[in-house]
Protein backbone atom coordinates (compact mmCIF):
# COMPACT_ATOMS: atom_id res chain seq x y z
CA MET A 1 0.00 0.00 0.00
CA GLU A 2 1.30 3.47 -0.90
CA ARG A 3 0.23 7.06 -0.30
CA HIS A 4 -1.12 8.60 -3.51
CA GLU A 5 -0.13 12.14 -4.44
CA MET A 6 -3.79 13.23 -4.39
CA GLY A 7 -3.98 12.44 -0.67
CA ASP A 8 -5.63 9.04 -1.02
CA TYR A 9 -3.93 5.73 -0.34
CA GLU A 10 -3.55 3.11 -3.04
CA PHE A 11 -3.60 -0.67 -2.89
CA ARG A 12 -2.22 -2.66 -5.81
CA ASP A 13 -4.85 -5.29 -6.56
CA PRO A 14 -4.35 -8.31 -8.87
CA ILE A 15 -7.85 -7.86 -10.35
CA HIS A 16 -8.44 -4.12 -10.57
CA GLY A 17 -4.96 -2.60 -10.58
CA PHE A 18 -4.76 0.39 -8.24
CA ILE A 19 -7.54 0.75 -5.70
CA TYR A 20 -7.69 4.21 -4.12
CA VAL A 21 -8.76 4.57 -0.51
CA ARG A 22 -9.67 7.79 1.26
CA PRO A 23 -7.81 8.68 4.49
CA LEU A 24 -10.78 8.10 6.82
CA GLU A 25 -11.61 4.84 5.02
CA LYS A 26 -8.06 3.71 5.75
CA LYS A 27 -8.84 3.94 9.47
CA ILE A 28 -11.50 1.28 8.94
CA ILE A 29 -9.11 -0.85 6.89
CA ASP A 30 -6.42 -0.61 9.58
CA SER A 31 -8.85 -1.56 12.36
CA ARG A 32 -8.66 -4.94 14.06
CA PRO A 33 -12.08 -6.16 12.79
CA PHE A 34 -11.13 -5.40 9.19
CA GLN A 35 -7.58 -6.76 9.45
CA ARG A 36 -9.13 -10.00 10.69
CA LEU A 37 -10.42 -10.51 7.14
CA ARG A 38 -6.84 -11.22 6.04
CA GLY A 39 -7.28 -14.48 7.92
CA ILE A 40 -10.66 -15.48 6.44
CA LYS A 41 -10.35 -17.31 3.13
CA GLN A 42 -12.88 -16.29 0.52
CA LEU A 43 -13.62 -19.86 -0.57
CA ALA A 44 -13.38 -21.86 2.64
CA LEU A 45 -11.46 -25.11 1.99
CA THR A 46 -11.44 -24.76 -1.80
CA HIS A 47 -7.64 -24.33 -1.65
CA LEU A 48 -7.48 -28.05 -0.88
CA VAL A 49 -8.99 -28.63 -4.34
CA TYR A 50 -7.79 -25.61 -6.36
CA HIS A 51 -4.51 -24.90 -4.59
CA GLY A 52 -4.35 -21.26 -5.67
CA ALA A 53 -7.55 -20.34 -3.84
CA GLU A 54 -5.76 -18.80 -0.87
CA HIS A 55 -7.34 -15.35 -1.33
CA THR A 56 -9.22 -13.71 1.52
CA ARG A 57 -12.20 -11.53 2.35
CA PHE A 58 -9.77 -8.62 2.82
CA GLY A 59 -8.94 -8.23 -0.88
CA HIS A 60 -12.52 -8.96 -1.90
CA SER A 61 -13.88 -6.18 0.32
CA LEU A 62 -11.46 -3.66 -1.19
CA GLY A 63 -12.42 -4.86 -4.67
CA VAL A 64 -16.14 -4.44 -4.05
CA MET A 65 -15.57 -0.92 -2.73
CA HIS A 66 -13.58 -0.10 -5.87
CA LEU A 67 -16.25 -1.50 -8.19
CA VAL A 68 -19.18 0.12 -6.41
CA SER A 69 -17.64 3.56 -6.97
CA LYS A 70 -17.11 2.80 -10.66
CA ALA A 71 -20.59 1.34 -11.10
CA PHE A 72 -22.39 4.14 -9.26
CA ASN A 73 -20.58 6.91 -11.14
CA SER A 74 -21.10 5.16 -14.46
CA ALA A 75 -24.83 4.71 -13.83
CA ILE A 76 -25.51 8.33 -12.85
CA SER A 77 -23.25 9.87 -15.51
CA LYS A 78 -25.68 9.29 -18.39
CA ASN A 79 -28.81 10.68 -16.83
CA THR A 80 -27.82 12.45 -13.63
CA PRO A 81 -30.72 12.14 -11.16
CA PHE A 82 -28.88 13.67 -8.18
CA SER A 83 -27.22 16.90 -7.14
CA LYS A 84 -23.45 16.91 -6.63
CA GLU A 85 -23.96 16.84 -2.86
CA GLN A 86 -26.30 13.86 -3.10
CA ALA A 87 -24.00 12.00 -5.49
CA ASP A 88 -20.97 12.46 -3.21
CA TRP A 89 -23.00 11.36 -0.18
CA TYR A 90 -24.48 8.31 -1.89
CA GLU A 91 -21.12 7.21 -3.26
CA GLN A 92 -19.55 7.41 0.19
CA ILE A 93 -22.42 5.44 1.71
CA LEU A 94 -21.97 2.74 -0.93
CA ARG A 95 -18.21 2.62 -0.38
CA LEU A 96 -18.73 2.09 3.35
CA ILE A 97 -21.35 -0.61 2.78
CA ALA A 98 -18.99 -2.38 0.37
CA LEU A 99 -16.00 -2.07 2.67
CA THR A 100 -17.82 -3.46 5.71
CA HIS A 101 -20.24 -5.93 4.16
CA ASP A 102 -18.18 -9.06 4.99
CA LEU A 103 -16.89 -8.13 8.45
CA GLY A 104 -19.07 -10.75 10.12
CA HIS A 105 -17.87 -13.78 8.17
CA ALA A 106 -16.87 -16.81 10.22
CA PRO A 107 -13.63 -18.75 9.71
CA PHE A 108 -13.59 -20.34 6.25
CA SER A 109 -16.46 -18.04 5.22
CA HIS A 110 -19.66 -19.81 4.18
CA GLY A 111 -18.12 -23.20 4.94
CA SER A 112 -18.89 -22.93 8.65
CA GLU A 113 -22.00 -20.76 8.80
CA SER A 114 -24.14 -23.63 10.06
CA VAL A 115 -22.43 -23.42 13.47
CA PHE A 116 -23.50 -19.85 14.18
CA PRO A 117 -25.50 -19.37 17.38
CA ASP A 118 -29.13 -20.30 16.76
CA GLY A 119 -31.00 -17.84 14.60
CA LEU A 120 -27.94 -15.76 13.65
CA GLU A 121 -26.27 -15.33 10.27
CA HIS A 122 -23.02 -13.67 9.24
CA GLU A 123 -24.96 -10.50 8.40
CA ASP A 124 -26.02 -10.27 12.05
CA PHE A 125 -22.39 -10.41 13.14
CA THR A 126 -21.52 -7.81 10.51
CA ASP A 127 -24.11 -5.43 11.97
CA ASN A 128 -22.84 -6.09 15.48
CA ILE A 129 -19.26 -5.34 14.45
CA ILE A 130 -20.23 -2.16 12.59
CA LEU A 131 -22.34 -0.88 15.48
CA ASN A 132 -20.29 -1.97 18.49
CA THR A 133 -16.58 -1.73 17.65
CA GLU A 134 -14.20 1.05 16.62
CA ILE A 135 -15.70 0.77 13.12
CA ALA A 136 -18.66 2.80 14.40
CA ASP A 137 -16.39 5.66 15.48
CA TYR A 138 -14.65 5.80 12.10
CA ILE A 139 -17.96 5.86 10.23
CA ARG A 140 -19.13 8.71 12.46
CA GLU A 141 -15.92 10.60 11.64
CA ILE A 142 -16.73 10.31 7.95
CA GLY A 143 -20.29 11.43 8.69
CA ALA A 144 -19.02 14.47 10.58
CA GLU A 145 -16.87 15.39 7.59
CA PHE A 146 -19.94 15.32 5.32
CA VAL A 147 -22.02 17.33 7.80
CA HIS A 148 -19.28 19.96 7.93
CA LYS A 149 -19.06 20.06 4.13
CA TYR A 150 -22.71 19.80 3.08
CA GLY A 151 -24.99 20.10 6.12
CA SER A 152 -26.68 17.94 8.76
CA GLU A 153 -28.92 16.15 6.24
CA PHE A 154 -25.80 14.49 4.82
CA ASP A 155 -24.74 12.73 8.01
CA ILE A 156 -23.52 9.13 7.83
CA THR A 157 -23.96 6.84 10.82
CA PRO A 158 -23.27 3.14 11.46
CA GLU A 159 -27.02 2.61 11.79
CA LEU A 160 -27.60 4.18 8.37
CA ILE A 161 -25.02 1.88 6.74
CA CYS A 162 -26.63 -1.25 8.21
CA SER A 163 -30.21 -0.23 7.45
CA ILE A 164 -29.57 0.65 3.79
CA TYR A 165 -27.68 -2.58 3.12
CA HIS A 166 -30.51 -4.66 4.56
CA GLY A 167 -33.19 -2.63 2.76
CA LYS A 168 -34.79 -1.62 6.05
CA ASN A 169 -34.45 2.13 5.57
CA VAL A 170 -37.11 3.36 3.17
CA SER A 171 -37.25 6.91 4.54
CA ASN A 172 -35.50 7.97 1.34
CA PRO A 173 -36.55 6.13 -1.87
CA ASP A 174 -33.02 6.59 -3.21
CA PHE A 175 -31.74 4.17 -0.57
CA ILE A 176 -33.55 1.35 -2.39
CA PHE A 177 -31.65 2.36 -5.53
CA LEU A 178 -28.36 2.25 -3.61
CA LYS A 179 -29.08 -1.23 -2.28
CA LYS A 180 -29.17 -2.60 -5.85
CA PHE A 181 -25.43 -1.96 -6.21
CA MET A 182 -24.73 -4.34 -3.32
CA ASP A 183 -27.63 -6.79 -3.38
CA SER A 184 -29.23 -7.63 -6.71
CA GLU A 185 -28.63 -9.81 -9.74
CA LEU A 186 -26.27 -7.08 -10.96
CA ASP A 187 -24.37 -6.21 -7.79
CA CYS A 188 -20.71 -5.36 -7.26
CA ASP A 189 -20.25 -8.14 -4.70
CA LYS A 190 -20.83 -10.75 -7.43
CA MET A 191 -18.85 -8.70 -9.96
CA ASP A 192 -15.74 -8.90 -7.79
CA TYR A 193 -15.92 -12.41 -6.41
CA LEU A 194 -16.43 -14.02 -9.83
CA LEU A 195 -13.29 -12.43 -11.25
CA ARG A 196 -11.28 -12.91 -8.05
CA ASP A 197 -12.30 -16.52 -7.48
CA SER A 198 -11.67 -17.37 -11.13
CA LEU A 199 -8.16 -15.90 -11.06
CA TYR A 200 -7.06 -17.54 -7.83
CA CYS A 201 -8.59 -20.92 -8.68
CA GLY A 202 -6.81 -20.86 -12.03
CA VAL A 203 -10.00 -21.34 -14.04
CA ASN A 204 -11.65 -19.28 -16.76
CA TYR A 205 -15.28 -20.00 -15.83
CA GLY A 206 -15.77 -16.76 -13.86
CA LYS A 207 -14.42 -14.33 -16.43
CA TYR A 208 -16.70 -11.77 -18.07
CA ASP A 209 -16.35 -8.23 -19.50
CA VAL A 210 -16.64 -6.17 -16.31
CA ASP A 211 -15.66 -2.89 -17.99
CA ARG A 212 -18.35 -3.24 -20.65
CA LEU A 213 -20.94 -4.27 -18.07
CA ILE A 214 -20.24 -1.27 -15.84
CA SER A 215 -20.09 1.15 -18.76
CA CYS A 216 -23.63 0.11 -19.76
CA LEU A 217 -25.18 0.77 -16.35
CA THR A 218 -27.63 3.64 -16.25
CA THR A 219 -30.65 4.92 -14.33
CA TYR A 220 -34.36 4.86 -15.01
CA LYS A 221 -36.75 7.25 -13.29
CA LYS A 222 -40.44 6.63 -12.72
CA ASP A 223 -42.79 8.44 -10.34
CA ASN A 224 -39.78 10.31 -8.88
CA ASN A 225 -38.11 7.01 -7.97
CA VAL A 226 -34.69 6.12 -9.40
CA PHE A 227 -33.94 2.55 -10.52
CA LEU A 228 -30.69 0.89 -11.54
CA ALA A 229 -30.94 -0.16 -15.18
CA ILE A 230 -28.80 -1.36 -18.06
CA GLU A 231 -28.62 -0.13 -21.64
CA LYS A 232 -29.66 -2.59 -24.33
CA GLY A 233 -26.08 -2.58 -25.64
CA GLY A 234 -24.97 -4.19 -22.39
CA ILE A 235 -27.17 -7.29 -22.69
CA ASN A 236 -24.36 -9.50 -24.03
CA ALA A 237 -22.05 -8.39 -21.21
CA PHE A 238 -24.77 -9.19 -18.69
CA GLU A 239 -25.31 -12.62 -20.28
CA GLY A 240 -21.60 -13.29 -19.87
CA PHE A 241 -21.85 -12.25 -16.22
CA VAL A 242 -24.79 -14.55 -15.47
CA LEU A 243 -23.20 -17.47 -17.32
CA ALA A 244 -19.90 -16.92 -15.47
CA ARG A 245 -21.72 -17.18 -12.15
CA TYR A 246 -23.57 -20.29 -13.30
CA PHE A 247 -20.37 -22.09 -14.36
CA MET A 248 -18.51 -21.08 -11.20
CA PHE A 249 -21.23 -22.64 -9.07
CA ILE A 250 -21.14 -25.88 -11.02
CA GLN A 251 -17.38 -26.18 -11.41
CA VAL A 252 -15.99 -24.55 -8.25
CA TYR A 253 -18.46 -23.65 -5.49
CA PHE A 254 -20.33 -26.98 -5.75
CA HIS A 255 -17.26 -29.09 -6.57
CA LYS A 256 -17.71 -32.59 -5.14
CA THR A 257 -14.52 -32.52 -3.04
CA ARG A 258 -15.07 -29.00 -1.76
CA ARG A 259 -18.60 -29.98 -0.65
CA PHE A 260 -17.24 -33.04 1.17
CA LEU A 261 -14.53 -31.04 2.93
CA ASP A 262 -17.04 -28.38 4.00
CA LYS A 263 -19.14 -31.10 5.59
CA MET A 264 -16.12 -32.46 7.46
CA LEU A 265 -15.31 -28.94 8.69
CA VAL A 266 -18.84 -28.36 9.97
CA GLU A 267 -18.92 -31.72 11.75
CA TYR A 268 -15.54 -31.03 13.32
CA LEU A 269 -16.72 -27.65 14.63
CA LYS A 270 -19.91 -29.18 16.01
CA THR A 271 -17.83 -31.66 18.01
CA SER A 272 -15.13 -29.23 19.14
CA LEU A 273 -16.71 -25.81 19.79
CA PRO A 274 -18.37 -25.15 23.16
CA ASN A 275 -22.00 -26.19 22.64
CA GLY A 276 -21.09 -26.79 19.00
CA ARG A 277 -21.47 -23.09 18.19
CA TYR A 278 -19.35 -19.98 17.70
CA PRO A 279 -19.62 -17.43 20.55
CA ASP A 280 -22.28 -14.74 20.14
CA ASN A 281 -20.24 -12.08 21.98
CA VAL A 282 -18.65 -9.84 19.34
CA ASP A 283 -15.25 -9.57 21.05
CA ASP A 284 -15.02 -13.33 21.51
CA TYR A 285 -16.21 -13.92 17.95
CA LEU A 286 -13.50 -11.64 16.51
CA GLU A 287 -10.84 -13.93 17.98
CA TRP A 288 -11.84 -16.64 15.52
CA ASP A 289 -10.20 -16.91 12.11
CA ASP A 290 -9.03 -19.69 9.78
CA ALA A 291 -5.67 -20.05 11.52
CA LEU A 292 -7.23 -20.64 14.94
CA VAL A 293 -9.63 -23.26 13.59
CA TRP A 294 -6.85 -25.01 11.67
CA ARG A 295 -4.60 -25.05 14.74
CA ASN A 296 -7.40 -26.73 16.65
CA ILE A 297 -7.89 -29.24 13.84
CA LYS A 298 -4.17 -30.11 13.91
CA ARG A 299 -4.31 -30.41 17.70
CA ASP A 300 -7.22 -32.85 17.45
CA GLU A 301 -5.90 -34.88 14.51
CA LYS A 302 -5.39 -38.06 16.57
CA SER A 303 -8.54 -37.77 18.65
CA ASN A 304 -11.20 -36.43 16.27
CA TYR A 305 -12.47 -38.39 13.26
CA TYR A 306 -13.25 -35.25 11.24
CA ALA A 307 -9.94 -33.56 12.09
CA ASP A 308 -8.10 -36.64 10.87
CA ARG A 309 -9.93 -36.56 7.54
CA LEU A 310 -9.21 -32.84 7.07
CA ILE A 311 -5.53 -32.91 8.03
CA ASN A 312 -4.73 -36.04 6.05
CA ARG A 313 -7.10 -35.22 3.20
CA LYS A 314 -8.99 -38.47 3.49
CA ILE A 315 -11.71 -37.93 0.90
CA MET A 316 -14.62 -40.33 0.63
CA LYS A 317 -15.27 -41.71 -2.84
CA MET A 318 -18.24 -40.18 -4.62
CA VAL A 319 -20.23 -43.17 -5.88
CA TYR A 320 -23.29 -41.36 -7.23
CA GLU A 321 -23.98 -37.92 -8.68
CA SER A 322 -27.25 -36.72 -10.14
CA PRO A 323 -27.51 -34.48 -13.21
CA THR A 324 -26.88 -30.77 -12.62
CA HIS A 325 -30.58 -29.92 -12.96
CA SER A 326 -32.26 -32.90 -11.32
CA ASN A 327 -35.95 -33.39 -12.06
CA ILE A 328 -38.58 -35.14 -9.93
CA GLN A 329 -37.79 -38.55 -11.40
CA GLU A 330 -34.08 -38.15 -10.72
CA LYS A 331 -34.81 -37.08 -7.14
CA LYS A 332 -36.87 -40.23 -6.66
CA MET A 333 -34.02 -42.33 -8.06
CA TYR A 334 -31.56 -40.69 -5.68
CA ASN A 335 -33.77 -41.35 -2.65
CA LEU A 336 -34.26 -44.99 -3.63
CA ILE A 337 -30.53 -45.56 -4.07
CA LYS A 338 -29.78 -43.71 -0.83
CA ASN A 339 -32.25 -45.83 1.13
CA ASP A 340 -30.92 -49.05 -0.38
CA MET A 341 -27.33 -48.07 0.41
CA GLN A 342 -28.24 -47.31 4.01
CA LYS A 343 -29.72 -50.79 4.36
CA MET A 344 -26.81 -52.47 2.64
CA PHE A 345 -23.84 -50.60 4.14
CA GLY A 346 -25.17 -48.73 7.18
CA CYS A 347 -25.65 -44.98 7.62
CA GLU A 348 -22.24 -44.62 9.27
CA ASN A 349 -20.47 -45.65 6.05
CA ILE A 350 -22.36 -43.36 3.67
CA LEU A 351 -22.44 -39.57 3.35
CA PHE A 352 -25.31 -37.80 1.59
CA ASP A 353 -25.17 -34.34 0.05
CA SER A 354 -27.61 -32.22 -1.93
CA VAL A 355 -27.28 -28.62 -3.01
CA GLU A 356 -29.69 -26.26 -4.75
CA LYS A 357 -29.22 -22.83 -6.32
CA MET A 358 -31.19 -20.72 -8.77
CA ALA A 359 -29.20 -19.83 -11.88
CA HIS A 360 -30.63 -16.33 -11.50
CA LYS A 361 -33.64 -14.64 -9.90
CA ILE A 362 -34.51 -12.22 -12.65
CA PRO A 363 -38.28 -12.05 -13.29
CA ALA A 364 -39.47 -13.30 -16.65
CA LYS A 365 -41.61 -10.20 -17.13
CA TYR A 366 -41.11 -6.55 -16.34
CA GLU A 367 -42.26 -5.70 -12.82
CA ILE A 368 -40.99 -2.33 -11.68
CA ASP A 369 -41.70 -3.08 -8.01
CA ASN A 370 -39.91 -6.44 -8.02
CA GLU A 371 -36.57 -5.95 -6.24
CA LYS A 372 -34.89 -8.39 -8.62
CA THR A 373 -36.01 -6.59 -11.78
CA ILE A 374 -33.25 -5.14 -13.96
CA PRO A 375 -34.83 -2.63 -16.37
CA VAL A 376 -33.38 -2.51 -19.87
CA LEU A 377 -33.58 0.90 -21.53
CA LEU A 378 -34.47 0.85 -25.22
CA ASN A 379 -33.63 3.55 -27.76
CA TYR A 380 -37.01 3.24 -29.45
CA SER A 381 -39.33 3.19 -26.43
CA ASP A 382 -39.97 5.16 -23.24
CA GLN A 383 -41.15 1.96 -21.55
CA PRO A 384 -38.27 -0.21 -20.33
CA SER A 385 -38.02 -3.89 -21.09
CA THR A 386 -36.40 -6.53 -18.88
CA ILE A 387 -33.32 -8.69 -19.28
CA SER A 388 -35.33 -11.91 -19.47
CA ILE A 389 -37.28 -10.52 -22.42
CA GLU A 390 -34.26 -9.10 -24.24
CA SER A 391 -32.00 -12.11 -23.60
CA GLY A 392 -33.03 -15.49 -24.97
CA ILE A 393 -30.16 -17.12 -23.06
CA ILE A 394 -31.24 -15.84 -19.64
CA ASN A 395 -34.90 -16.47 -20.39
CA LYS A 396 -34.11 -20.16 -20.90
CA MET A 397 -32.10 -20.42 -17.67
CA THR A 398 -35.13 -21.14 -15.51
CA GLU A 399 -34.29 -24.51 -13.99
CA PRO A 400 -32.46 -24.37 -10.65
CA ILE A 401 -29.17 -26.14 -10.11
CA TYR A 402 -30.00 -29.22 -8.03
CA ILE A 403 -27.17 -31.70 -7.49
CA MET A 404 -27.37 -34.80 -5.26
CA ARG A 405 -24.37 -36.93 -4.34
CA LEU A 406 -23.55 -40.07 -2.38
CA TYR A 407 -20.12 -40.75 -0.87
CA ALA A 408 -18.80 -44.02 0.55
CA LYS A 409 -16.03 -44.72 3.04
CA GLU A 410 -12.76 -46.07 1.66
CA GLU A 411 -13.23 -49.63 2.92
CA ILE A 412 -16.49 -50.09 1.00
CA GLU A 413 -16.03 -47.70 -1.92
CA HIS A 414 -15.57 -50.36 -4.62
CA GLU A 415 -18.47 -52.43 -3.38
CA ALA A 416 -20.66 -49.33 -3.05
CA GLU A 417 -19.77 -48.13 -6.53
CA ALA A 418 -20.70 -51.50 -8.03
CA PHE A 419 -23.91 -51.53 -6.00
CA VAL A 420 -24.97 -48.11 -7.33
CA LYS A 421 -24.24 -49.10 -10.93
CA GLN A 422 -26.33 -52.24 -10.57
CA ARG A 423 -29.23 -50.41 -8.92
CA MET A 424 -29.26 -47.78 -11.66
CA LYS A 425 -29.20 -50.50 -14.31
CA ASP A 426 -32.12 -52.25 -12.60
CA MET A 427 -34.11 -49.00 -12.53
CA MET A 428 -33.47 -48.32 -16.20
CA ASP A 429 -34.56 -51.79 -17.34
C-alpha cells in the first residue's frame, strides 16, 4: 500500500490494478475487525482442491468498494438524477457498505455458517461489528466530515449503513436504488468475487467483461423514484456475467470434493466448539479466524475423526452424482438408491449431500416493483423492457441447479460403486 499524491492511499490489486482509498476509510481498513479478514479465506477449503484459492475476504472487500464507486458513477453519468452533494454522499455510503459488508464472516467463510449461534447469520455479526466496535467511530468521523461540508442532512452513521444494506431504511426512496449496487442480480459483490475466485482458482469460468458491463449501467426514473438499469447494448455483457456465475457454481463452489470437505469442517466444529457453536459475543467472535480453527484441527488430529480426515485429506469416494438440474424422477431415483445403500452398508459408512441454487432470480416479465427486476432501456421506447425478455439465453435459464451426491467410506467404496451401478441398471430396465 502506498500514499497517492492526491492524498488518497492506493492498494495494488491483482484484479483491478490500483484501488484508491480515502484517508478516513483507511482507518476502517487498519482496524482490528477489518484486518481480521486477512485471515478469512474467501472460498473456505477450496484451496485443498484448487490450490491457488488462498485469497481472503480482505482483498474482496477492497475490490467491491472499488467496483461500487465505478458502477455508481457510471450509472448516474448518463442521466444524472442527483445533485453533486447527493452524489458524493451516496457514493460514500456505498463505499462504506462495500468495505464493511463481509466483516461478520466466520472462519472459512460460508463453509462454517451452520455453526453460528441459533438464529444468527453472518450479516447479524456484521451489523454487530459495525455498530459496536471502533468501526462505528470511524464511520461517524466520515459522517461528521460530510455534515461539515454539506450540512446535517448528509450525516452518515453506522445505523444508516446497516439499514440501507438490509433494505430496512425506506425513509429515502433513493436508498432502495443504492441497495441494488450491493444486493441484486447485478451487484458489485458478485462482480468482484467471480473475477477474483476465477483468477485464484486458475480457471476461466468466472471471467466476463466487467468494464463493458459497468459502462452500460444507467438509471431509469419513474414516479420520482430512481432505478438501476442497463442499456440494451450491455445485454451480451450481462449474459456473460450470469453465465460466469452459473459455471462457477457448477465447477468450483459446488465441486464434489469442496462440498465433502465443507461437511467435514462443519462436523468437526460441532464436536469441538463449546455447545457446537461460535460465541455470540462480538469480542469473543472476533478472535476466531481460519488459523485458529486449523490449529485446533491439527491439535485434534489423533482424537477427532473429522480432524483426521481434514488434516490427512482423506476424501470419501463419490459413488453417485445426479444431473446438474435434477428433475422429480431423478430425485426419486436418488432417494431410492440412498435408502438401499443405508440398508446395505449402514448410515455410518455413507455420506449424503444435496445442493440447490437458482441460476438467476430475474423475473421473466417486467415488474418495476420487483426488487430483482433489472430494467433494460431501449432507444425506441420510453417503456423499459427486462433482461429476461431481451436475452433469450437468460430467459431459458429457468431450472435451478440441483445436485445430489452419495459418498462411501474407503473400505467399501468399490463395493458401493458396483452396487450403485447395478441399482441404476435395474431401474433403467
